[in-house]
Amino acid sequence: MGAPDVSIELYVLLSAILFVMGAMGVLLRRNAILIFMSVELMLNAANLALAAFARQWGNGDGQLMVFFVMTVAAAEVAVGLALIVAIFKTKKSIDIDELHLFRD
Amino acid sequence: MENFFDLVPLIILFPLVGMLINLFTGKRLGEQGVGIIAVGASGLAFLIAVLLWIAQVDTGFQAAVVNAPLLGSWIEIPSANINILWQFRVDTLSVTMMLVVTGVGTLIHIYAIGYMHGDERFPRFFVYLNLFLVFMLILVTGNSFLVLFVGWEGVGLCSFLLIGFWFDKPNGEGWKNSNAARKAFIANRVGDWGLLMGIFLVFWTFGSLTFYEKGEAPLVHHAEAAAGEEAVFEAEVPEETGEEVAPMGVFNRAEEWLAEGDHEVNFGVFSMSLEATITLITLFFLLGATGKSAQIPLFVWLPDAMAGPTPVSALIHAATMVTAGVYMMVRSNVFYHAAETTSFVVAIIGTATALVAGFIALGQWDIKKVLAYSTVSQLGFMVAAVGVGAYSAAMFHLVTHAFFKALLFLGSGSVIHGMEHGHHHLHEHGPGEHSHDEEPFDAQDMRNMGGLRHRMPVTFWSYVAATLAIAGIFPFAGFWSKDEILADALRLGTDEGRLDGYIAFAGLLIAAAFTAFYMWRQMRMVFFGKARHPAAEHAPESARTMIVPLAILGFFSTVIGLINVPANFPILSELFGEHQFTSWLEHAVTYAHAGNIVWLLAGLALLVAGGAIYLAQMIYNDRVLERIPPDPLESNRQTAPAFALANARLYWDEAYYKYIVFPFRSAAWWLAGTLDWSFWHDFVHEVLIYRSFQTATRVLSGPVDRGIVDRAFNSIGSGIQEAASRLRRIQTGYVRTYALSVLFGALLVIVIILFPVIRDLLGM
């Protein structure tokens, strides 16, 4: 492989940064769409780590897992977006701090 | 001819089918139909018995064992080595019983059609009669003690049903009948216990209940065949002999072991010699026989059993069921022969019964009671015959007695019927028709009778034949059989010097005198003199169905004794053969032996019987009979106490009441009142169990359950509730709060997982 020899630590570091960014996004943003995107970011961070480890060990299992994650993420987006649309239609808002219906 | 033997199951099947038909369709068939079915069933059984008889004669008296279809292996417990087959045994002894039971039984069935005419439970009566035949035939055809016991219990049941047949008669009569039925049943249970114990002992000792296995013959005849004297019996050799020991029935096993000597029977904790065990078995059997064959001490049920319809008295209590005990003892003759002590006891009991019952019969007023005690007395003769070892004579007397006693009962039934009709006639045409305040009338009381000989000629003449037969007058049937018993008893005394032989001889001779006396007394009171009650003046002769059997039985009562003419009797022995019955019976009864006539003894017996009849004729002469009360023995100052004693039946029942029933009842009251109610119920159950349980449950439910258990669970519940109300505040509903907590949770998990690594890094 002619790929530049990048050490595994860098990949993991990038993955961690992306994951933290995603996590922060989930915790700090109030817009449901953006939270969704942050979740995607976290998933992709995990995907990056999986792909990196797979490469490191020359084992396809990690890459296989990436496909699973992508599939599940796609399904989740489909359902999640539908939910968000439905919520927007009734509440006229997608600010999740206003969506504490379950509490009562 | 030999396949005639295979017909033997039919002898039971026919009455069974007859019974079932009448049971299910009897109400619709009408009296005539029911009668035809019942008599047909009985008659076909008689036909089978005759065929079996012919087959017996034809095959040289060879015994046959036939397996019952369907019931082949009846009780089989291989692990306990118990294998009891339902087998029929056709040998000369059982065929004799079959002929008597079905022959006399059929005549009684015919008679009963007339006698029971108009009874509201007519079909039921014939169902019972046929069922009775079924059980009696099971009893006599079985090849093992257990099958015998089935029949034994079955006839007991039928006896109960038939004695209490008129349980709903008005004016307390019904109560009397059902009480008589109960009495018979209970007295018989006591005897049955004895028989059962005997059967258990037989099984314990020999490991089998079969009389003789297939192809086996009584041992004596093997010996005879070997000696070449008379090859009367060629035993079939079992096909698969091989190495195995051929199976053996209990009787031959007993003979074999007795011949070996020194055989011990092990009872677990102790053991007993075979002789002692057989003595015990035979004593238990004797107890069984005293129940069924109405001997001292269990004879009290039979006279009361006369409460049943008269055909029942004739069939069950004279001709068949009561002979079961004698049959059983004759069947077990191998045992009785081996047990000298028991034979002594049997002889004494038989003789005592003959005497006591004969004495009681002297003072009875009820025509059927006289006959009932007479039956008890005659059974005493048979039992005493077994006791003195005269098995053939016992069976011979059983056969002759079946005929003349059945005839006497049926004759008395005819008389009672006549009296009742006379009484009805009186009230229909009498001057005052006071149907409500009828004076009590007892159609069975001989004091109301008299002069019936002109009104009921057939009944009278057949009664004469039966009376002469039972009294032992030459040449009527009873003469031959009674003489044989007496001769055998005397021979046991003189030849073997046995005391019981002398006792039996003397006692039975006196009993024979009693017999002749009370029978002729009855004859005189019923048929002679003038009518002492208007009913007797109007008594008509009975219907044809009733008098035809009387005539037939009368014929047999006269001639049946000729089947066993002693060898030394001139002319007749040439005409009818010597000891026909004994030599016929010898093929089944190991210790049957022929008795020759002892002329002096026969003369003495005749003299005694004739004298007793003469005495009765003198005492109950026409002049006396026309007076009321008509009994000179009662009014004579010298004989009055004895007569009163006989009339009161020796206070035997009262003694039973006082010494057995009353103490038992007191004990029962005490047990019920004190032991059961006061002790068990009030103290043990109420105080010990109920109260202590109540206290225990109170403690458990109060302090323990509510105080500890409930409180513990309640505090768990309220604690959880408390915690929940606190924790509720954390639930904000804000997604990001939850996400944060998830994050912290995840971090915590990571920290815990990585704890070892962290520790290493920090160098701890």
Tab-separated table of N, CA, C and O in Angstrom, chain B residues 636-733:
chain	number	residue	atom	x	y	z
B	636	ASN	N	-98.975	-81.675	79.335
B	636	ASN	CA	-98.562	-82.707	80.288
B	636	ASN	C	-97.536	-82.132	81.258
B	636	ASN	O	-96.571	-81.501	80.851
B	637	ARG	N	-97.799	-82.359	82.550
B	637	ARG	CA	-96.945	-81.717	83.538
B	637	ARG	C	-95.499	-82.229	83.450
B	637	ARG	O	-94.557	-81.499	83.712
B	638	GLN	N	-95.342	-83.500	83.096
B	638	GLN	CA	-93.983	-84.049	83.087
B	638	GLN	C	-93.156	-83.572	81.891
B	638	GLN	O	-91.951	-83.344	81.999
B	639	THR	N	-93.799	-83.446	80.771
B	639	THR	CA	-93.023	-83.066	79.581
B	639	THR	C	-93.034	-81.565	79.327
B	639	THR	O	-92.311	-81.081	78.486
B	640	ALA	N	-93.878	-80.849	80.087
B	640	ALA	CA	-94.010	-79.417	79.826
B	640	ALA	C	-92.691	-78.652	79.884
B	640	ALA	O	-92.417	-77.849	78.986
B	641	PRO	N	-91.855	-78.863	80.921
B	641	PRO	CA	-90.601	-78.075	80.952
B	641	PRO	C	-89.736	-78.316	79.729
B	641	PRO	O	-89.198	-77.368	79.139
B	642	ALA	N	-89.613	-79.590	79.336
B	642	ALA	CA	-88.785	-79.901	78.174
B	642	ALA	C	-89.377	-79.272	76.924
B	642	ALA	O	-88.678	-78.699	76.085
B	643	PHE	N	-90.719	-79.350	76.821
B	643	PHE	CA	-91.361	-78.764	75.644
B	643	PHE	C	-91.146	-77.262	75.607
B	643	PHE	O	-90.834	-76.686	74.547
B	644	ALA	N	-91.280	-76.641	76.788
B	644	ALA	CA	-91.092	-75.190	76.836
B	644	ALA	C	-89.685	-74.825	76.394
B	644	ALA	O	-89.469	-73.849	75.675
B	645	LEU	N	-88.753	-75.651	76.831
B	645	LEU	CA	-87.357	-75.399	76.467
B	645	LEU	C	-87.162	-75.508	74.953
B	645	LEU	O	-86.511	-74.664	74.325
B	646	ALA	N	-87.771	-76.546	74.371
B	646	ALA	CA	-87.644	-76.713	72.919
B	646	ALA	C	-88.374	-75.594	72.206
B	646	ALA	O	-87.883	-75.054	71.212
B	647	ASN	N	-89.540	-75.236	72.728
B	647	ASN	CA	-90.320	-74.184	72.093
B	647	ASN	C	-89.586	-72.849	72.113
B	647	ASN	O	-89.675	-72.068	71.185
B	648	ALA	N	-88.840	-72.657	73.207
B	648	ALA	CA	-88.078	-71.408	73.309
B	648	ALA	C	-86.722	-71.541	72.628
B	648	ALA	O	-85.838	-70.709	72.835
B	649	ARG	N	-86.557	-72.581	71.833
B	649	ARG	CA	-85.312	-72.832	71.100
B	649	ARG	C	-84.105	-72.870	72.033
B	649	ARG	O	-83.053	-72.312	71.728
B	650	LEU	N	-84.311	-73.495	73.205
B	650	LEU	CA	-83.227	-73.663	74.195
B	650	LEU	C	-82.660	-72.314	74.638
B	650	LEU	O	-81.595	-72.249	75.198
B	651	TYR	N	-83.390	-71.271	74.375
B	651	TYR	CA	-82.935	-69.903	74.702
B	651	TYR	C	-81.595	-69.594	74.050
B	651	TYR	O	-80.813	-68.832	74.565
B	652	TRP	N	-81.380	-70.268	72.918
B	652	TRP	CA	-80.077	-70.109	72.265
B	652	TRP	C	-79.877	-68.679	71.761
B	652	TRP	O	-78.876	-68.039	72.010
B	653	ASP	N	-80.908	-68.181	71.080
B	653	ASP	CA	-80.815	-66.810	70.574
B	653	ASP	C	-80.706	-65.814	71.714
B	653	ASP	O	-79.972	-64.831	71.640
B	654	GLU	N	-81.479	-66.107	72.784
B	654	GLU	CA	-81.439	-65.205	73.931
B	654	GLU	C	-80.057	-65.218	74.555
B	654	GLU	O	-79.533	-64.171	74.969
B	655	ALA	N	-79.483	-66.432	74.623
B	655	ALA	CA	-78.128	-66.527	75.177
B	655	ALA	C	-77.157	-65.743	74.307
B	655	ALA	O	-76.295	-65.016	74.813
B	656	TYR	N	-77.327	-65.874	72.996
B	656	TYR	CA	-76.477	-65.091	72.096
B	656	TYR	C	-76.642	-63.627	72.372
B	656	TYR	O	-75.684	-62.865	72.416
B	657	TYR	N	-77.926	-63.247	72.565
B	657	TYR	CA	-78.174	-61.831	72.789
B	657	TYR	C	-77.501	-61.390	74.070
B	657	TYR	O	-76.837	-60.363	74.124
B	658	LYS	N	-77.669	-62.243	75.096
B	658	LYS	CA	-77.175	-61.844	76.417
B	658	LYS	C	-75.652	-61.877	76.475
B	658	LYS	O	-75.033	-60.961	77.014
B	659	TYR	N	-75.055	-62.929	75.927
B	659	TYR	CA	-73.616	-63.109	76.139
B	659	TYR	C	-72.754	-62.594	74.993
B	659	TYR	O	-71.567	-62.398	75.163
B	660	ILE	N	-73.353	-62.405	73.843
B	660	ILE	CA	-72.523	-61.911	72.730
B	660	ILE	C	-73.027	-60.567	72.231
B	660	ILE	O	-72.308	-59.577	72.265
B	661	VAL	N	-74.297	-60.534	71.812
B	661	VAL	CA	-74.783	-59.296	71.207
B	661	VAL	C	-74.787	-58.165	72.224
B	661	VAL	O	-74.304	-57.069	71.959
B	662	PHE	N	-75.330	-58.460	73.439
B	662	PHE	CA	-75.442	-57.391	74.424
B	662	PHE	C	-74.078	-56.866	74.859
B	662	PHE	O	-73.852	-55.647	74.835
B	663	PRO	N	-73.148	-57.756	75.248
B	663	PRO	CA	-71.814	-57.227	75.580
B	663	PRO	C	-71.178	-56.477	74.429
B	663	PRO	O	-70.562	-55.428	74.638
B	664	PHE	N	-71.401	-57.000	73.235
B	664	PHE	CA	-70.829	-56.312	72.079
B	664	PHE	C	-71.428	-54.933	71.932
B	664	PHE	O	-70.750	-53.963	71.654
B	665	ARG	N	-72.763	-54.892	72.140
B	665	ARG	CA	-73.409	-53.616	71.964
B	665	ARG	C	-72.975	-52.655	73.064
B	665	ARG	O	-72.745	-51.474	72.809
B	666	SER	N	-72.880	-53.189	74.301
B	666	SER	CA	-72.416	-52.320	75.381
B	666	SER	C	-71.027	-51.821	75.069
B	666	SER	O	-70.720	-50.638	75.236
B	667	ALA	N	-70.199	-52.761	74.624
B	667	ALA	CA	-68.827	-52.357	74.290
B	667	ALA	C	-68.847	-51.323	73.175
B	667	ALA	O	-68.100	-50.344	73.203
B	668	ALA	N	-69.750	-51.539	72.220
B	668	ALA	CA	-69.819	-50.597	71.104
B	668	ALA	C	-70.279	-49.224	71.583
B	668	ALA	O	-69.747	-48.200	71.188
B	669	TRP	N	-71.286	-49.246	72.492
B	669	TRP	CA	-71.748	-47.966	73.039
B	669	TRP	C	-70.608	-47.283	73.767
B	669	TRP	O	-70.400	-46.087	73.650
B	670	TRP	N	-69.915	-48.090	74.581
B	670	TRP	CA	-68.822	-47.519	75.354
B	670	TRP	C	-67.751	-46.961	74.421
B	670	TRP	O	-67.272	-45.846	74.592
B	671	LEU	N	-67.438	-47.778	73.411
B	671	LEU	CA	-66.406	-47.322	72.480
B	671	LEU	C	-66.855	-46.062	71.765
B	671	LEU	O	-66.077	-45.127	71.591
B	672	ALA	N	-68.140	-46.047	71.386
B	672	ALA	CA	-68.625	-44.891	70.643
B	672	ALA	C	-68.711	-43.678	71.555
B	672	ALA	O	-68.269	-42.586	71.209
B	673	GLY	N	-69.278	-43.891	72.765
B	673	GLY	CA	-69.503	-42.761	73.660
B	673	GLY	C	-68.231	-42.279	74.320
B	673	GLY	O	-67.855	-41.113	74.210
B	674	THR	N	-67.583	-43.215	74.994
B	674	THR	CA	-66.437	-42.795	75.790
B	674	THR	C	-65.180	-42.668	74.951
B	674	THR	O	-64.554	-41.619	74.890
B	675	LEU	N	-64.863	-43.786	74.310
B	675	LEU	CA	-63.576	-43.789	73.622
B	675	LEU	C	-63.607	-42.867	72.401
B	675	LEU	O	-62.754	-42.005	72.234
B	676	ASP	N	-64.644	-43.050	71.583
B	676	ASP	CA	-64.634	-42.288	70.344
B	676	ASP	C	-65.016	-40.837	70.585
B	676	ASP	O	-64.305	-39.926	70.186
B	677	TRP	N	-66.164	-40.645	71.275
B	677	TRP	CA	-66.655	-39.274	71.394
B	677	TRP	C	-65.859	-38.513	72.441
B	677	TRP	O	-65.248	-37.487	72.144
B	678	SER	N	-65.834	-39.042	73.684
B	678	SER	CA	-65.204	-38.270	74.759
B	678	SER	C	-63.694	-38.170	74.570
B	678	SER	O	-63.121	-37.092	74.668
B	679	PHE	N	-63.110	-39.329	74.300
B	679	PHE	CA	-61.648	-39.290	74.241
B	679	PHE	C	-61.147	-38.754	72.910
B	679	PHE	O	-60.490	-37.720	72.851
B	680	TRP	N	-61.537	-39.463	71.835
B	680	TRP	CA	-60.975	-39.061	70.543
B	680	TRP	C	-61.504	-37.709	70.089
B	680	TRP	O	-60.753	-36.808	69.764
B	681	HIS	N	-62.839	-37.576	70.130
B	681	HIS	CA	-63.395	-36.350	69.592
B	681	HIS	C	-63.147	-35.172	70.529
B	681	HIS	O	-62.526	-34.185	70.165
B	682	ASP	N	-63.627	-35.348	71.796
B	682	ASP	CA	-63.561	-34.198	72.694
B	682	ASP	C	-62.143	-33.879	73.120
B	682	ASP	O	-61.755	-32.720	73.166
B	683	PHE	N	-61.403	-34.933	73.472
B	683	PHE	CA	-60.081	-34.631	74.011
B	683	PHE	C	-59.020	-34.525	72.915
B	683	PHE	O	-58.433	-33.469	72.703
B	684	VAL	N	-58.840	-35.603	72.181
B	684	VAL	CA	-57.723	-35.604	71.228
B	684	VAL	C	-57.942	-34.580	70.120
B	684	VAL	O	-57.104	-33.714	69.875
B	685	HIS	N	-59.126	-34.680	69.477
B	685	HIS	CA	-59.322	-33.776	68.350
B	685	HIS	C	-59.589	-32.346	68.795
B	685	HIS	O	-58.971	-31.409	68.338
B	686	GLU	N	-60.542	-32.233	69.767
B	686	GLU	CA	-60.986	-30.894	70.147
B	686	GLU	C	-59.886	-30.163	70.918
B	686	GLU	O	-59.519	-29.041	70.578
B	687	VAL	N	-59.372	-30.848	71.951
B	687	VAL	CA	-58.418	-30.158	72.830
B	687	VAL	C	-57.009	-30.190	72.246
B	687	VAL	O	-56.408	-29.149	72.002
B	688	LEU	N	-56.547	-31.401	72.024
B	688	LEU	CA	-55.136	-31.492	71.621
B	688	LEU	C	-54.896	-30.893	70.245
B	688	LEU	O	-54.064	-30.011	70.076
B	689	ILE	N	-55.669	-31.349	69.285
B	689	ILE	CA	-55.342	-30.952	67.916
B	689	ILE	C	-55.940	-29.593	67.576
B	689	ILE	O	-55.234	-28.649	67.244
B	690	TYR	N	-57.282	-29.473	67.775
B	690	TYR	CA	-57.953	-28.252	67.333
B	690	TYR	C	-57.459	-27.038	68.119
B	690	TYR	O	-57.038	-26.031	67.545
B	691	ARG	N	-57.473	-27.172	69.469
B	691	ARG	CA	-57.081	-26.029	70.289
B	691	ARG	C	-55.628	-25.640	70.048
B	691	ARG	O	-55.305	-24.458	69.914
B	692	SER	N	-54.748	-26.644	70.032
B	692	SER	CA	-53.336	-26.287	69.899
B	692	SER	C	-53.069	-25.693	68.516
B	692	SER	O	-52.275	-24.768	68.384
B	693	PHE	N	-53.805	-26.189	67.529
B	693	PHE	CA	-53.633	-25.587	66.209
B	693	PHE	C	-54.118	-24.146	66.219
B	693	PHE	O	-53.502	-23.259	65.638
B	694	GLN	N	-55.260	-23.971	66.951
B	694	GLN	CA	-55.811	-22.623	66.990
B	694	GLN	C	-54.819	-21.676	67.655
B	694	GLN	O	-54.557	-20.578	67.164
B	695	THR	N	-54.261	-22.137	68.784
B	695	THR	CA	-53.283	-21.295	69.488
B	695	THR	C	-52.091	-21.023	68.588
B	695	THR	O	-51.627	-19.887	68.453
B	696	ALA	N	-51.613	-22.056	67.986
B	696	ALA	CA	-50.436	-21.895	67.139
B	696	ALA	C	-50.711	-20.918	66.002
B	696	ALA	O	-49.918	-20.020	65.720
B	697	THR	N	-51.879	-21.064	65.381
B	697	THR	CA	-52.166	-20.157	64.264
B	697	THR	C	-52.361	-18.738	64.758
B	697	THR	O	-51.996	-17.780	64.083
B	698	ARG	N	-52.939	-18.618	65.970
B	698	ARG	CA	-53.129	-17.269	66.491
B	698	ARG	C	-51.762	-16.595	66.682
B	698	ARG	O	-51.566	-15.437	66.313
B	699	VAL	N	-50.829	-17.319	67.265
B	699	VAL	CA	-49.483	-16.769	67.472
B	699	VAL	C	-48.838	-16.448	66.130
B	699	VAL	O	-48.270	-15.382	65.924
B	700	LEU	N	-48.996	-17.400	65.203
B	700	LEU	CA	-48.353	-17.193	63.900
B	700	LEU	C	-48.957	-16.003	63.170
B	700	LEU	O	-48.251	-15.202	62.566
B	701	SER	N	-50.281	-15.868	63.247
B	701	SER	CA	-50.905	-14.792	62.478
B	701	SER	C	-50.698	-13.448	63.161
B	701	SER	O	-50.489	-12.446	62.489
B	702	GLY	N	-50.759	-13.421	64.519
B	702	GLY	CA	-50.625	-12.146	65.217
B	702	GLY	C	-49.198	-11.637	65.240
B	702	GLY	O	-48.758	-10.942	64.330
B	703	PRO	N	-48.445	-12.005	66.244
B	703	PRO	CA	-47.098	-11.457	66.390
B	703	PRO	C	-46.187	-11.789	65.203
B	703	PRO	O	-45.507	-10.910	64.691
B	704	VAL	N	-46.250	-13.055	64.785
B	704	VAL	CA	-45.261	-13.452	63.781
B	704	VAL	C	-45.585	-12.846	62.417
B	704	VAL	O	-44.782	-12.132	61.831
B	705	ASP	N	-46.838	-13.124	61.955
B	705	ASP	CA	-47.134	-12.685	60.592
B	705	ASP	C	-47.284	-11.168	60.504
B	705	ASP	O	-46.617	-10.518	59.709
B	706	ARG	N	-48.174	-10.643	61.375
B	706	ARG	CA	-48.414	-9.209	61.261
B	706	ARG	C	-47.245	-8.398	61.834
B	706	ARG	O	-46.860	-7.372	61.283
B	707	GLY	N	-46.707	-8.893	62.961
B	707	GLY	CA	-45.655	-8.126	63.633
B	707	GLY	C	-44.327	-8.140	62.903
B	707	GLY	O	-43.652	-7.129	62.794
B	708	ILE	N	-43.933	-9.287	62.425
B	708	ILE	CA	-42.595	-9.371	61.839
B	708	ILE	C	-42.640	-9.344	60.326
B	708	ILE	O	-42.081	-8.466	59.680
B	709	VAL	N	-43.368	-10.318	59.771
B	709	VAL	CA	-43.328	-10.465	58.315
B	709	VAL	C	-43.947	-9.251	57.632
B	709	VAL	O	-43.322	-8.627	56.771
B	710	ASP	N	-45.188	-8.919	58.070
B	710	ASP	CA	-45.856	-7.794	57.411
B	710	ASP	C	-45.045	-6.503	57.571
B	710	ASP	O	-44.885	-5.737	56.620
B	711	ARG	N	-44.546	-6.285	58.801
B	711	ARG	CA	-43.822	-5.047	59.032
B	711	ARG	C	-42.583	-4.974	58.132
B	711	ARG	O	-42.275	-3.935	57.555
B	712	ALA	N	-41.893	-6.079	58.010
B	712	ALA	CA	-40.697	-6.097	57.166
B	712	ALA	C	-41.055	-5.730	55.733
B	712	ALA	O	-40.450	-4.838	55.124
B	713	PHE	N	-42.084	-6.354	55.207
B	713	PHE	CA	-42.415	-6.076	53.809
B	713	PHE	C	-42.945	-4.670	53.640
B	713	PHE	O	-42.644	-3.991	52.658
B	714	ASN	N	-43.740	-4.229	54.633
B	714	ASN	CA	-44.271	-2.863	54.523
B	714	ASN	C	-43.144	-1.831	54.538
B	714	ASN	O	-43.189	-0.841	53.812
B	715	SER	N	-42.140	-2.103	55.402
B	715	SER	CA	-41.058	-1.106	55.463
B	715	SER	C	-40.228	-1.130	54.183
B	715	SER	O	-39.766	-0.088	53.725
B	716	ILE	N	-40.105	-2.285	53.582
B	716	ILE	CA	-39.427	-2.333	52.286
B	716	ILE	C	-40.191	-1.488	51.283
B	716	ILE	O	-39.655	-0.638	50.569
B	717	GLY	N	-41.515	-1.694	51.291
B	717	GLY	CA	-42.351	-0.955	50.345
B	717	GLY	C	-42.255	0.549	50.568
B	717	GLY	O	-42.017	1.328	49.629
B	718	SER	N	-42.374	0.989	51.858
B	718	SER	CA	-42.361	2.439	52.097
B	718	SER	C	-40.971	3.014	51.840
B	718	SER	O	-40.835	4.145	51.394
B	719	GLY	N	-39.943	2.198	52.091
B	719	GLY	CA	-38.576	2.662	51.805
B	719	GLY	C	-38.399	2.918	50.313
B	719	GLY	O	-37.851	3.952	49.909
B	720	ILE	N	-38.910	2.012	49.540
B	720	ILE	CA	-38.792	2.174	48.087
B	720	ILE	C	-39.568	3.399	47.634
B	720	ILE	O	-39.109	4.194	46.811
B	721	GLN	N	-40.751	3.558	48.256
B	721	GLN	CA	-41.568	4.720	47.902
B	721	GLN	C	-40.804	6.025	48.219
B	721	GLN	O	-40.757	6.968	47.412
B	722	GLU	N	-40.211	6.050	49.398
B	722	GLU	CA	-39.446	7.216	49.855
B	722	GLU	C	-38.327	7.529	48.870
B	722	GLU	O	-38.172	8.668	48.386
B	723	ALA	N	-37.559	6.463	48.558
B	723	ALA	CA	-36.428	6.639	47.640
B	723	ALA	C	-36.930	7.149	46.294
B	723	ALA	O	-36.325	8.044	45.686
B	724	ALA	N	-38.064	6.594	45.869
B	724	ALA	CA	-38.589	6.997	44.567
B	724	ALA	C	-38.962	8.472	44.557
B	724	ALA	O	-38.662	9.199	43.601
B	725	SER	N	-39.585	8.929	45.660
B	725	SER	CA	-39.994	10.340	45.663
B	725	SER	C	-38.772	11.265	45.652
B	725	SER	O	-38.832	12.380	45.157
B	726	ARG	N	-37.667	10.797	46.200
B	726	ARG	CA	-36.452	11.620	46.151
B	726	ARG	C	-35.848	11.602	44.757
B	726	ARG	O	-35.449	12.625	44.209
B	727	LEU	N	-35.787	10.376	44.214
B	727	LEU	CA	-35.137	10.230	42.918
B	727	LEU	C	-35.905	10.919	41.800
B	727	LEU	O	-35.346	11.266	40.776
B	728	ARG	N	-37.203	11.152	42.054
B	728	ARG	CA	-38.028	11.722	41.012
B	728	ARG	C	-37.499	13.091	40.544
B	728	ARG	O	-37.630	13.473	39.405
B	729	ARG	N	-36.864	13.787	41.500
B	729	ARG	CA	-36.411	15.146	41.177
B	729	ARG	C	-35.364	15.148	40.079
B	729	ARG	O	-35.188	16.136	39.379
B	730	ILE	N	-34.617	14.069	39.954
B	730	ILE	CA	-33.579	14.012	38.932
B	730	ILE	C	-34.202	14.015	37.536
B	730	ILE	O	-33.617	14.494	36.578
B	731	GLN	N	-35.391	13.475	37.455
B	731	GLN	CA	-36.018	13.378	36.132
B	731	GLN	C	-36.551	14.749	35.706
B	731	GLN	O	-37.629	15.177	36.112
B	732	THR	N	-35.754	15.419	34.861
B	732	THR	CA	-36.146	16.770	34.470
B	732	THR	C	-36.947	16.800	33.194
B	732	THR	O	-37.719	17.711	32.967
B	733	GLY	N	-36.724	15.814	32.346
B	733	GLY	CA	-37.379	15.818	31.048
B	733	GLY	C	-36.511	16.471	29.982
B	733	GLY	O	-36.845	16.425	28.805
